[in-house]
Coordinates of C-alpha atoms in Angstrom, one line a residue:
M1 CA 177.2 27.9 -97.2
S2 CA 179.3 24.9 -98.3
K3 CA 176.2 23.1 -99.5
L4 CA 175.2 26.1 -101.6
F5 CA 178.8 26.3 -103.1
L6 CA 178.7 22.5 -103.9
L7 CA 175.3 22.9 -105.6
L8 CA 176.5 25.8 -107.6
L9 CA 179.7 23.9 -108.7
L10 CA 177.6 20.9 -109.7
S11 CA 175.2 23.1 -111.7
I12 CA 178.1 24.8 -113.6
S13 CA 179.7 21.4 -114.4
S14 CA 176.4 20.0 -115.7
I15 CA 175.8 23.0 -117.9
S16 CA 179.4 23.0 -119.3
C17 CA 179.1 19.3 -120.4
N18 CA 176.1 20.2 -122.6
I19 CA 177.7 23.1 -124.5
K20 CA 177.6 22.4 -128.3
P21 CA 180.7 22.9 -130.5
R22 CA 181.1 26.1 -132.4
Q23 CA 180.0 26.3 -136.0
D24 CA 183.6 26.8 -137.3
E25 CA 184.4 23.3 -136.0
A26 CA 182.3 21.8 -138.8
A27 CA 185.3 21.2 -141.0
K28 CA 187.1 18.9 -138.6
D29 CA 187.7 15.3 -139.5
E30 CA 187.3 12.2 -137.2
T31 CA 190.7 12.9 -135.5
N32 CA 189.4 16.3 -134.5
T33 CA 192.0 18.2 -136.6
V34 CA 191.0 21.0 -138.9
V35 CA 191.0 19.8 -142.5
N36 CA 192.6 22.1 -145.1
F37 CA 192.7 21.4 -148.8
D38 CA 193.9 25.0 -149.7
W39 CA 196.9 23.4 -151.5
L40 CA 194.4 22.5 -154.3
L41 CA 193.5 26.2 -155.0
G42 CA 194.4 27.9 -158.2
E43 CA 194.5 27.3 -161.9
W44 CA 196.5 24.3 -163.1
Q45 CA 197.6 23.0 -166.5
R46 CA 198.4 19.4 -167.2
V47 CA 202.0 18.9 -168.3
N48 CA 201.8 15.2 -169.2
E49 CA 199.1 15.6 -171.8
K50 CA 199.1 14.5 -175.4
E51 CA 200.8 17.1 -177.6
D52 CA 197.6 18.1 -179.5
R53 CA 195.5 18.7 -176.3
A54 CA 195.5 21.0 -173.3
T55 CA 193.9 20.0 -170.0
Y56 CA 193.2 22.3 -167.1
E57 CA 191.8 22.2 -163.6
Y58 CA 190.6 25.3 -161.7
W59 CA 190.0 25.0 -158.0
H60 CA 188.5 27.6 -155.6
K61 CA 187.3 27.5 -152.0
V62 CA 183.5 27.8 -151.5
S63 CA 183.6 27.5 -147.7
S64 CA 185.5 25.7 -144.9
D65 CA 183.6 22.5 -145.9
E66 CA 183.5 22.7 -149.7
Y67 CA 186.0 23.2 -152.5
A68 CA 184.8 23.4 -156.1
G69 CA 186.8 22.4 -159.2
L70 CA 186.4 22.5 -162.9
G71 CA 188.4 20.2 -165.2
F72 CA 188.4 20.3 -169.0
T73 CA 190.4 19.2 -172.0
I74 CA 190.6 21.2 -175.2
K75 CA 191.7 20.1 -178.7
D76 CA 191.8 22.5 -181.7
G77 CA 189.6 25.0 -179.8
D78 CA 186.9 22.5 -179.0
T79 CA 186.2 21.1 -175.5
L80 CA 186.6 17.4 -175.6
Q81 CA 185.7 16.7 -172.0
Q82 CA 184.6 18.7 -169.0
E83 CA 183.8 17.8 -165.4
Q84 CA 182.6 19.6 -162.4
I85 CA 184.3 18.5 -159.2
K86 CA 183.4 19.2 -155.6
L87 CA 185.4 18.2 -152.5
Q88 CA 182.7 18.4 -149.8
L89 CA 182.2 17.5 -146.2
K90 CA 179.2 15.1 -146.0
G91 CA 178.4 14.7 -142.3
R92 CA 181.7 13.8 -140.7
T93 CA 183.3 12.4 -143.9
W94 CA 184.8 14.2 -146.9
A95 CA 183.8 13.2 -150.4
L96 CA 184.9 14.0 -153.9
I97 CA 181.8 14.4 -156.1
V98 CA 182.4 14.3 -159.9
K99 CA 179.9 15.2 -162.6
T100 CA 181.2 14.7 -166.2
T101 CA 178.3 16.0 -168.3
A102 CA 175.6 18.6 -167.9
D103 CA 172.9 16.0 -167.9
G104 CA 174.9 13.2 -166.2
D105 CA 174.7 12.0 -162.6
E106 CA 177.1 12.9 -159.9
V107 CA 179.4 10.2 -158.8
L108 CA 180.5 10.2 -155.1
F109 CA 183.9 9.0 -154.0
K110 CA 184.3 8.8 -150.2
M111 CA 187.6 9.9 -148.7
S112 CA 189.6 6.9 -147.4
A113 CA 192.9 8.6 -146.6
Q114 CA 194.1 12.1 -146.1
T115 CA 197.3 14.0 -145.1
D116 CA 198.3 17.6 -145.1
S117 CA 199.2 17.4 -148.7
S118 CA 197.2 14.4 -150.2
F119 CA 193.9 12.5 -150.2
I120 CA 192.5 9.4 -151.7
C121 CA 188.8 8.9 -152.4
E122 CA 187.2 5.6 -153.4
N123 CA 183.9 4.2 -154.9
I124 CA 184.4 0.5 -155.4
T125 CA 180.9 0.2 -157.0
H126 CA 181.8 2.6 -159.9
D127 CA 183.1 1.0 -163.1
F128 CA 186.0 3.4 -163.7
P129 CA 187.7 4.9 -161.8
T130 CA 187.2 3.3 -158.4
E131 CA 189.9 5.4 -156.8
I132 CA 190.9 9.1 -157.3
K133 CA 194.1 10.4 -155.6
Y134 CA 195.4 14.0 -155.4
W135 CA 198.7 15.1 -153.9
I136 CA 200.9 18.1 -154.0
E137 CA 204.6 17.6 -154.6
G138 CA 206.8 20.7 -154.7
A139 CA 205.2 23.1 -157.2
Q140 CA 203.2 20.3 -159.0
L141 CA 199.7 19.1 -158.3
N142 CA 199.4 15.4 -159.0
A143 CA 196.4 13.2 -159.5
S144 CA 195.6 9.7 -160.6
V145 CA 192.5 7.9 -161.5
S146 CA 192.6 4.1 -161.2
G147 CA 190.6 1.0 -161.3
G148 CA 191.7 -2.6 -161.6
E149 CA 195.1 -2.7 -163.3
M150 CA 194.6 0.7 -165.1
V151 CA 196.1 3.9 -163.6
I152 CA 196.0 7.2 -165.4
P153 CA 198.5 9.8 -164.0
F154 CA 198.0 13.6 -164.2
V155 CA 200.7 16.1 -163.5
F156 CA 199.8 19.8 -163.3
E157 CA 201.7 23.0 -163.0
R158 CA 200.2 26.2 -161.7
L159 CA 199.4 28.7 -164.4
K160 CA 201.1 32.0 -164.0
Q161 CA 198.9 34.7 -162.5

């Protein structure tokens, strides 16, 4: 009887070691914590823009492993610049993917640092920027793009809903 019990116990242990993680664990980072960038969500207007322009970023959650953004600048009713932005889990690493024109290539920036309220993504082979940083501070969404000695800061406030 004890041999049968021991065999059964070993079988259960062996099977339990081979159980795969659940699908909802896909959005976990290397430290095995759930990654949440929901603080990005919403419609934002840049408050440190030139007086004759208006810049906006709109963010929504596509899934637990993808966020989509749209950034654009308007002057005199015309769109000066537009970019599609994705924050996406690629394998086990998060990346910020930026596409600036309809026929342009996507540029991938790998996440190099992340907290509950910020992240930094880098692509040292790109001409400019080589680093993109986002962080939330109080009611403001902040971002910066940098490369070499140049840093361009962005300060956004949420649009009233």
